mmCIF file of C-alpha atoms and ligand atoms in Angstrom:
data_model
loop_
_atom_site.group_PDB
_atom_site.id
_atom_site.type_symbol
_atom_site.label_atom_id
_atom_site.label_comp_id
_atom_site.label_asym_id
_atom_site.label_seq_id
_atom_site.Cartn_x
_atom_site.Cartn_y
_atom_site.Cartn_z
ATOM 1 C CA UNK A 1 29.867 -18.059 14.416
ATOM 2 C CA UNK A 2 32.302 -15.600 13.426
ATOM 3 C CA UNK A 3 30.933 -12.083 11.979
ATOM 4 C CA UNK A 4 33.340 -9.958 9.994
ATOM 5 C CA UNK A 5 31.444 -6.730 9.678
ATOM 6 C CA UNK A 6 33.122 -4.214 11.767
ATOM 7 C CA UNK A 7 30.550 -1.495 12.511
ATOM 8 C CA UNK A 8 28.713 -2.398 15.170
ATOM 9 C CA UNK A 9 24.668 -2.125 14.618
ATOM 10 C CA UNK A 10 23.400 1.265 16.621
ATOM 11 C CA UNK A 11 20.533 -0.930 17.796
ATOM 12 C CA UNK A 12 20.195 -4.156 20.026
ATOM 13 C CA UNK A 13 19.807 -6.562 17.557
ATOM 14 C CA UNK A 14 17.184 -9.940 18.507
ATOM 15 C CA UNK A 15 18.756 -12.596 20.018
ATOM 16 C CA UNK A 16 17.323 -15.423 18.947
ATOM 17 C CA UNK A 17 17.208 -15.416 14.927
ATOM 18 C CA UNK A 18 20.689 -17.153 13.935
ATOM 19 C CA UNK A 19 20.101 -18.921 11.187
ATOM 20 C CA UNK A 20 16.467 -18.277 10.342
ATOM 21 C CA UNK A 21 15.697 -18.092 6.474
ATOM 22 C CA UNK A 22 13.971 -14.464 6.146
ATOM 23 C CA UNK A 23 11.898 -13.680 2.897
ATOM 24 C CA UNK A 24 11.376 -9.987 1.556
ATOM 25 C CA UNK A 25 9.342 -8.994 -0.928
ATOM 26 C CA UNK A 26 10.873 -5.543 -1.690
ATOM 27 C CA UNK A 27 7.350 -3.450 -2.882
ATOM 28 C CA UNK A 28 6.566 0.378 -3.264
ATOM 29 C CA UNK A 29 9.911 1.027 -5.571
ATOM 30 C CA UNK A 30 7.429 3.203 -8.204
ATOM 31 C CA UNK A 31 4.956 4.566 -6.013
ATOM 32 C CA UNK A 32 7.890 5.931 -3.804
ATOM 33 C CA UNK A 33 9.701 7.641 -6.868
ATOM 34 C CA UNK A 34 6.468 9.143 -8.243
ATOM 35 C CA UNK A 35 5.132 10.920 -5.169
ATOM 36 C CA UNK A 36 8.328 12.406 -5.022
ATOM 37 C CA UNK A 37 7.866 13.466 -9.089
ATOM 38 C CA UNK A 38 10.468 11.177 -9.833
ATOM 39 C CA UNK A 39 10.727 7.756 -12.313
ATOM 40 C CA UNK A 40 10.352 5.238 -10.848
ATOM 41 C CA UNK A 41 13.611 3.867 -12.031
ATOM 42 C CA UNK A 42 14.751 6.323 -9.850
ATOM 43 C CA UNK A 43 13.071 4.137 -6.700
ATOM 44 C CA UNK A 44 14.126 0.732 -7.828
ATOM 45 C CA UNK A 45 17.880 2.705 -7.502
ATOM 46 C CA UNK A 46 16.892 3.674 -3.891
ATOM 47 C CA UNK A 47 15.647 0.298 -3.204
ATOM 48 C CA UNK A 48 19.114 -1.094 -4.049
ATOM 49 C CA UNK A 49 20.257 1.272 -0.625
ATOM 50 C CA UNK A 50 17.617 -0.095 1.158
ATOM 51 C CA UNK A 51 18.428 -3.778 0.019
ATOM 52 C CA UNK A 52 22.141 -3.334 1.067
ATOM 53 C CA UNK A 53 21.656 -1.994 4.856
ATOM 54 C CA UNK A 54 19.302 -4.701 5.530
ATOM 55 C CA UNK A 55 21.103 -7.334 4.000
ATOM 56 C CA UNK A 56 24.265 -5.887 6.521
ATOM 57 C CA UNK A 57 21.763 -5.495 9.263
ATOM 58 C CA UNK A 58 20.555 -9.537 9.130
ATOM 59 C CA UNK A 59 24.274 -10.440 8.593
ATOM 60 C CA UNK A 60 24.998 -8.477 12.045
ATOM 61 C CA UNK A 61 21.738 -10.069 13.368
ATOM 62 C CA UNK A 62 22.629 -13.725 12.514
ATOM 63 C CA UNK A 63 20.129 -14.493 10.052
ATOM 64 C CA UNK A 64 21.314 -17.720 8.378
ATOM 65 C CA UNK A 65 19.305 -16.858 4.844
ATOM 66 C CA UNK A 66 17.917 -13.887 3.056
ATOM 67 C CA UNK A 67 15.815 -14.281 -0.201
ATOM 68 C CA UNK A 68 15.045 -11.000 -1.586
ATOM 69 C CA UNK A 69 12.682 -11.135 -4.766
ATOM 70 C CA UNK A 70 14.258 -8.449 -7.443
ATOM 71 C CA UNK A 71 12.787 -9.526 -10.248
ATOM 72 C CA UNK A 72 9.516 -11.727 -10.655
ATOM 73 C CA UNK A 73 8.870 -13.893 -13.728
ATOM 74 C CA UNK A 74 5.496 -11.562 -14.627
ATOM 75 C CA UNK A 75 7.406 -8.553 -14.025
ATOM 76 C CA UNK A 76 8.334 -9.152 -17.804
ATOM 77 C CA UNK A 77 4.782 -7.941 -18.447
ATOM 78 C CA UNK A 78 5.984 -4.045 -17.600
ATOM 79 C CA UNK A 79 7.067 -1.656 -19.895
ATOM 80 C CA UNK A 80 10.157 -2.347 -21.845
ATOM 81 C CA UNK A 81 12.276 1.143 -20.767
ATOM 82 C CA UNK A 82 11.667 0.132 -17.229
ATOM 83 C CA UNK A 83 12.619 -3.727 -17.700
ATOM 84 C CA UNK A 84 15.323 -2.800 -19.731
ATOM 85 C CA UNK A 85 17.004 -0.129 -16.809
ATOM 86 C CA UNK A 86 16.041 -2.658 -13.663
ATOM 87 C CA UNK A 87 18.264 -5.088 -16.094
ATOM 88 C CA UNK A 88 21.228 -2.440 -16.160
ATOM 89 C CA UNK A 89 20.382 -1.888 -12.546
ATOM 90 C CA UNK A 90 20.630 -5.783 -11.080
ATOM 91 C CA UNK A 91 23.645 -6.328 -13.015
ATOM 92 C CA UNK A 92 25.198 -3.357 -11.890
ATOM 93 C CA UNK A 93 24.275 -3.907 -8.374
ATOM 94 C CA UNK A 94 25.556 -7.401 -8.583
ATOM 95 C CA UNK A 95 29.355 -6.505 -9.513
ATOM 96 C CA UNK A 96 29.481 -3.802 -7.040
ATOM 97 C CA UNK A 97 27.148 -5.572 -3.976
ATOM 98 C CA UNK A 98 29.293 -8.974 -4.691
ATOM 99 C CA UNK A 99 32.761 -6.886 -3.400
ATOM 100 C CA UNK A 100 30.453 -6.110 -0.172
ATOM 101 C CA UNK A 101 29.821 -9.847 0.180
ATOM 102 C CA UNK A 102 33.343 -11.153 0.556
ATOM 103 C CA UNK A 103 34.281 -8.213 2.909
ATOM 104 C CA UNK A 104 31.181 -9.382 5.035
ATOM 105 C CA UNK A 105 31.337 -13.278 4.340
ATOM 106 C CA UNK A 106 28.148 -13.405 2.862
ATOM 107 C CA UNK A 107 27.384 -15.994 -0.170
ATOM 108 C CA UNK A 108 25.564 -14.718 -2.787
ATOM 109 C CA UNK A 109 23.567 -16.938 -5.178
ATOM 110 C CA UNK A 110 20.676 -16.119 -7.744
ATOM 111 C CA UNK A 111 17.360 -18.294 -7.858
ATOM 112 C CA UNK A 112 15.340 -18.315 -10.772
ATOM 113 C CA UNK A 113 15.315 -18.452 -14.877
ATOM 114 C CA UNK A 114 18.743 -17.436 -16.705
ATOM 115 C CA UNK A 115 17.720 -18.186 -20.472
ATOM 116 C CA UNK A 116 15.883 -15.041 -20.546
ATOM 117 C CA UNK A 117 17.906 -12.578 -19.119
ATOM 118 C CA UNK A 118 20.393 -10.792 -20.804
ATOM 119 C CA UNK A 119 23.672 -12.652 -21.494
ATOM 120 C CA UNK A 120 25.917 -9.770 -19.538
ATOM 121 C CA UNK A 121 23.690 -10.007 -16.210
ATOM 122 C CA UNK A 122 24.024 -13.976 -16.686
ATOM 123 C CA UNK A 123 28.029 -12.889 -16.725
ATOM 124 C CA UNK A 124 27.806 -10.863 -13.565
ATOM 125 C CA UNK A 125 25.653 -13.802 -11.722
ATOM 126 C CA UNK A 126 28.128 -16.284 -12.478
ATOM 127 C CA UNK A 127 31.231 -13.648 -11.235
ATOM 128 C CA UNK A 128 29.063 -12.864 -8.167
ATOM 129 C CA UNK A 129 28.504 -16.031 -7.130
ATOM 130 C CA UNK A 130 32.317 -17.665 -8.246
ATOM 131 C CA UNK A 131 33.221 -14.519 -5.819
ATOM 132 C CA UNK A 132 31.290 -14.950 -2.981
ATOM 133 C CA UNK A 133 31.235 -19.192 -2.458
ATOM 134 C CA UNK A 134 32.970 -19.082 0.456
ATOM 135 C CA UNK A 135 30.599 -16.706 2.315
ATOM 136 C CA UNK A 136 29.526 -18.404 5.540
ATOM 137 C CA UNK A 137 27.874 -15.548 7.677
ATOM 138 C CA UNK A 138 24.943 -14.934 5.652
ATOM 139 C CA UNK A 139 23.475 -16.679 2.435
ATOM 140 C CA UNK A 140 22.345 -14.010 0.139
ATOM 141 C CA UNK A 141 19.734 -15.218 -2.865
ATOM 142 C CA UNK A 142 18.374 -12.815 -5.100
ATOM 143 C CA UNK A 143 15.448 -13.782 -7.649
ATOM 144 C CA UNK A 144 15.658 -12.705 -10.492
ATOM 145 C CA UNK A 145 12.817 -13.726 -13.285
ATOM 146 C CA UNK A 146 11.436 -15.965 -10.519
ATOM 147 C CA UNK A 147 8.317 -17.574 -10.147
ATOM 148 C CA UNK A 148 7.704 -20.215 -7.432
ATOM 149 C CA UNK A 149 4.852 -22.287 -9.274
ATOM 150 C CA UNK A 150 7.983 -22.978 -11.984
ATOM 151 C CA UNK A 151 10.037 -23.812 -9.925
ATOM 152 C CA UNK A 152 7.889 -26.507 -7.772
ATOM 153 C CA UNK A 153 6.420 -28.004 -11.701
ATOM 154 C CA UNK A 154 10.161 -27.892 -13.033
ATOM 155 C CA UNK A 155 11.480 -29.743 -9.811
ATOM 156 C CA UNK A 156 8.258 -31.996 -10.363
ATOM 157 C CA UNK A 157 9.258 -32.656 -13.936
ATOM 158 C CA UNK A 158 12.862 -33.417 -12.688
ATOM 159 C CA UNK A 159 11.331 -35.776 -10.143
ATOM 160 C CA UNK A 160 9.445 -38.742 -12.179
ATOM 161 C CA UNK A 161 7.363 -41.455 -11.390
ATOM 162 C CA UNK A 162 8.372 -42.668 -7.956
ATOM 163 C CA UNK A 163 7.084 -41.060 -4.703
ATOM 164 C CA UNK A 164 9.217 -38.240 -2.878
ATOM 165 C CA UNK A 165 9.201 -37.362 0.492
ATOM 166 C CA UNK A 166 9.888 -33.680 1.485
ATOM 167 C CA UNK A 167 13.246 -33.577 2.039
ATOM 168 C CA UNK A 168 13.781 -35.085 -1.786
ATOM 169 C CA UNK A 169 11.958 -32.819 -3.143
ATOM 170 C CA UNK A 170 13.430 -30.221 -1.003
ATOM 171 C CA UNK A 171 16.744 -31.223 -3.381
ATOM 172 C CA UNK A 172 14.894 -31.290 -6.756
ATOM 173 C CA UNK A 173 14.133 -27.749 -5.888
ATOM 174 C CA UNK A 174 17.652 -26.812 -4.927
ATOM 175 C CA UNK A 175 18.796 -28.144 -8.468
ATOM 176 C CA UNK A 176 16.226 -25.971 -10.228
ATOM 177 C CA UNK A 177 16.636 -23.079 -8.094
ATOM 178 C CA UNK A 178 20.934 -23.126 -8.788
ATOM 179 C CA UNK A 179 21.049 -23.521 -4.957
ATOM 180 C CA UNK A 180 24.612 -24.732 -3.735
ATOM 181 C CA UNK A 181 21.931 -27.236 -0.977
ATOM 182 C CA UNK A 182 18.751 -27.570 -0.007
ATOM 183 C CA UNK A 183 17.347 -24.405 1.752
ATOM 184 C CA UNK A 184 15.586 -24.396 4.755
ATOM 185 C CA UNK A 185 11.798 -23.547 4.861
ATOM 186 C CA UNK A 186 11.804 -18.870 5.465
ATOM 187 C CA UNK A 187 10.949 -18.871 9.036
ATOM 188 C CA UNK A 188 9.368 -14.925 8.631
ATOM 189 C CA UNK A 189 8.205 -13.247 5.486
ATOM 190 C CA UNK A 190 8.501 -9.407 5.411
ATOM 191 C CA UNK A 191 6.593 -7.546 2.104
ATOM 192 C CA UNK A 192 6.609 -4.046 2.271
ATOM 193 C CA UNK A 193 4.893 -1.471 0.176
ATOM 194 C CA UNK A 194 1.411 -2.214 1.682
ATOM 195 C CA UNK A 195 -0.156 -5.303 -0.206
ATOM 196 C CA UNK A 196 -0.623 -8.384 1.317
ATOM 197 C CA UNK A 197 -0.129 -11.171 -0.861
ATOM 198 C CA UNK A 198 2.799 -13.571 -1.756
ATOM 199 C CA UNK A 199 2.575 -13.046 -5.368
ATOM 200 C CA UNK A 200 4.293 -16.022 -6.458
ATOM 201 C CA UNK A 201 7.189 -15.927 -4.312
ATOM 202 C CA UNK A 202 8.652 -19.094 -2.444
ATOM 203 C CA UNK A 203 5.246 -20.867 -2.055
ATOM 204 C CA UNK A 204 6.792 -24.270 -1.176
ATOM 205 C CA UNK A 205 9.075 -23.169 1.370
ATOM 206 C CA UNK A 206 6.372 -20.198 2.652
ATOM 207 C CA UNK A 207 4.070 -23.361 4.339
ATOM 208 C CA UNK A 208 5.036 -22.420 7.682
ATOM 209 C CA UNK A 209 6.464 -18.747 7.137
ATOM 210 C CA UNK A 210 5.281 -16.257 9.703
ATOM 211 C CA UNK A 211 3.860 -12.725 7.656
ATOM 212 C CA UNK A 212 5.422 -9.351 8.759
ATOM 213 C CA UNK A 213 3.078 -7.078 5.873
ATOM 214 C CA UNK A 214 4.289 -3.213 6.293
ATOM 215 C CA UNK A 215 2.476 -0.340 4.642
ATOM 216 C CA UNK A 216 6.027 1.405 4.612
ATOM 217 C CA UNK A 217 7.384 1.250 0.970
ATOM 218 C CA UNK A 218 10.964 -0.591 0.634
ATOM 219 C CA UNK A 219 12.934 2.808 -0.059
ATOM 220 C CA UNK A 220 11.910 4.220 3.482
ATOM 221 C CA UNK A 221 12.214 0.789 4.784
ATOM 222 C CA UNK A 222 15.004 0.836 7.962
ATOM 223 C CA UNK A 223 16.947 -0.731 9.841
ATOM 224 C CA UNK A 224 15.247 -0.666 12.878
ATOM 225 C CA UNK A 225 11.939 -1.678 10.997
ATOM 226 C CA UNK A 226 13.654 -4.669 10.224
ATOM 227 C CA UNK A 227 14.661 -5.228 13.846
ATOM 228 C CA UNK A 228 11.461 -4.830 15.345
ATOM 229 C CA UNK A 229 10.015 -7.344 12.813
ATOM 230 C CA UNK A 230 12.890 -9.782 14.147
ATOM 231 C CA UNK A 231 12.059 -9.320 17.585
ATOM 232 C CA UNK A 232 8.347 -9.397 16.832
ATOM 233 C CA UNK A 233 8.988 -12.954 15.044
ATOM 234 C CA UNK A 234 10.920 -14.325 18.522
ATOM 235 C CA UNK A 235 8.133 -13.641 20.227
ATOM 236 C CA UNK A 236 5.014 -15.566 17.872
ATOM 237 C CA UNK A 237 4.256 -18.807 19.140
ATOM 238 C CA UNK A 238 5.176 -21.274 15.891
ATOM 239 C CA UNK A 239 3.184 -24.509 16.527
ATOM 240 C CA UNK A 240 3.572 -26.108 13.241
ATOM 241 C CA UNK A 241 0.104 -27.962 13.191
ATOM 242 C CA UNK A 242 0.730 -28.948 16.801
ATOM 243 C CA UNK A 243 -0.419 -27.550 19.995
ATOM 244 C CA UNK A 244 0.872 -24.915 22.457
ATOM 245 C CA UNK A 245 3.960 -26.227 24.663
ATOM 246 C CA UNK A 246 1.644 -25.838 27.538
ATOM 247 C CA UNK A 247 -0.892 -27.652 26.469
ATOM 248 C CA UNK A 248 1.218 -30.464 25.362
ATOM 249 C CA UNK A 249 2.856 -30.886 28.733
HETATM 250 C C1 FPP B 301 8.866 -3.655 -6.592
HETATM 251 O O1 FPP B 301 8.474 -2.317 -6.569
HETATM 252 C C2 FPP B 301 10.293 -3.740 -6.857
HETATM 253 C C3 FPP B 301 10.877 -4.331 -7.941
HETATM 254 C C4 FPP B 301 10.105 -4.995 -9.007
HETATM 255 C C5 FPP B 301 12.306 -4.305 -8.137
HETATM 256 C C6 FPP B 301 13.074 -4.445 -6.864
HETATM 257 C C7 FPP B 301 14.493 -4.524 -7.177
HETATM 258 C C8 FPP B 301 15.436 -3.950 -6.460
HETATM 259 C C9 FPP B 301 15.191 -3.132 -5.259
HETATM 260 C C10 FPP B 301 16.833 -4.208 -6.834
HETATM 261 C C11 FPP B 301 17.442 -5.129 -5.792
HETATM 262 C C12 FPP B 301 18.761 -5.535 -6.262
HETATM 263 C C13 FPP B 301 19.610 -6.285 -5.572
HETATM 264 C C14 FPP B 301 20.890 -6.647 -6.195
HETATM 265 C C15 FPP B 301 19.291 -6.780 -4.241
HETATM 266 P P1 FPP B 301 7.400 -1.855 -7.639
HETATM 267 O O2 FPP B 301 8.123 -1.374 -8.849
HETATM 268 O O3 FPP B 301 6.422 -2.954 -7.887
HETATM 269 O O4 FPP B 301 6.730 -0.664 -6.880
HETATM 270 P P2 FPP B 301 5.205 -0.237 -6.966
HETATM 271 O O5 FPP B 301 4.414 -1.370 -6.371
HETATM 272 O O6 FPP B 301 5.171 0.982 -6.123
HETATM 273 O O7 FPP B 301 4.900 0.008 -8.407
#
């Protein structure tokens, strides 16, 4: 597969992830800014750098899918300045980040609710993602006011009566999620900032996901952090419910 992106990556990147589906859950924003005395708007703007050299870094790196979770559904519950500036701040980042895609080929879509959010970041979603539909190096989703147990009822609603198998289902929750096709199940989930929980993010396709936790928090997350969680996934033995190769020979 063709890549576009013209500086080369200082570090050996893994060899075997083309194509894998990797899930970040981008924590430690706030308690970066504030032991530096700063708001912590100030590290969600930070985390926006950190978000764009890793995105780059994957594209250079193969990965076929990046979900990156911006904005969770209960993150409505914080106070309004900050909700109100990480707003300003996604929709910014969107019409600036989108150019980025098309010079690197990378699709861009948003998964999640849109009748809450406010009707000039709805604007710059639909732009981004007009812009960037051609991407075929990387596809980029962002959630924004996402929550995976919605999704999976909503696609369940959409659904009905008869029985589904996995792969049908798999395309209810590409319709609820605005995907362009079904997505394929994250391979390795990365959540930085020290916690170790999924908090509501991409439970369905999670089932087999292997966990990279970090206690690093996403502004002082790198490049070659991400790396060495790559070539740390190639090397985890994914059995799927089965049994070692070995022992199945
Ligand atoms: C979690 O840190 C981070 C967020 C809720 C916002 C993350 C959003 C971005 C980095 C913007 C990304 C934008 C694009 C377009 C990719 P926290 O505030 O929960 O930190 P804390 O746990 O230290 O309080």
């Amino acid at each position: 597969m063709k890549r576009t992106i013209a500086v080369p990556s200082p570090l050996p990147p893994p060899t075997q992830c083309n194509g894998i589906h990797v899930g970040i859950i981008m924590d430690g924003n706030g308690r970066w800014a504030n032991a530096r005395g700063m708001i912590r708007t100030a590290g969600h703007r930070a985390g926006v750098r950190t978000a764009r050299a890793i995105v780059e870094s994957a594209t250079r790196a193969g990965v076929g899918t990046m979900t990156l979770y911006a904005f969770s559904a209960d993150n409505w519950s914080r106070p309004t300045p900050e909700v109100g500036a990480l707003m300003r701040l996604l929709r910014r980042s969107l019409l600036i980040e989108s150019k980025r895609c098309i010079e690197n080929g990378v699709r861009l879509t948003i998964v999640g609710r849109r009748d809450r959010l406010p009707s000039s970041l709805v604007s710059a979603i639909q732009e981004a993602e007009a812009a960037t539909a051609h991407g075929r190096n990387l596809h980029l989703r962002v959630a924004i006011d996402y929550s995976a147990r919605e999704s999976i009822m909503r696609a369940a609603a959409l659904a009905g009566p008869e029985p589904l198998d996995r792969e049908a289902f798999a395309r209810l929750l590409a319709q609820v999620n605005h995907d362009p096709f079904p997505i394929r199940d994250v391979d390795l989930l990365i959540r930085s900032g020290g916690e170790q929980r999924l908090s509501d993010f991409l439970l369905w396709e999670c089932a087999y996901a292997e966990l990279h936790f970090t206690r690093c928090m996403w502004p002082e997350f790198t490049e070659k952090e991400f790396l060495a969680a790559l070539s740390e996934f190639e090397v985890r033995e994914r059995r799927f419910g089965g049994v070692p190769a070995q022992a199945a020979s």
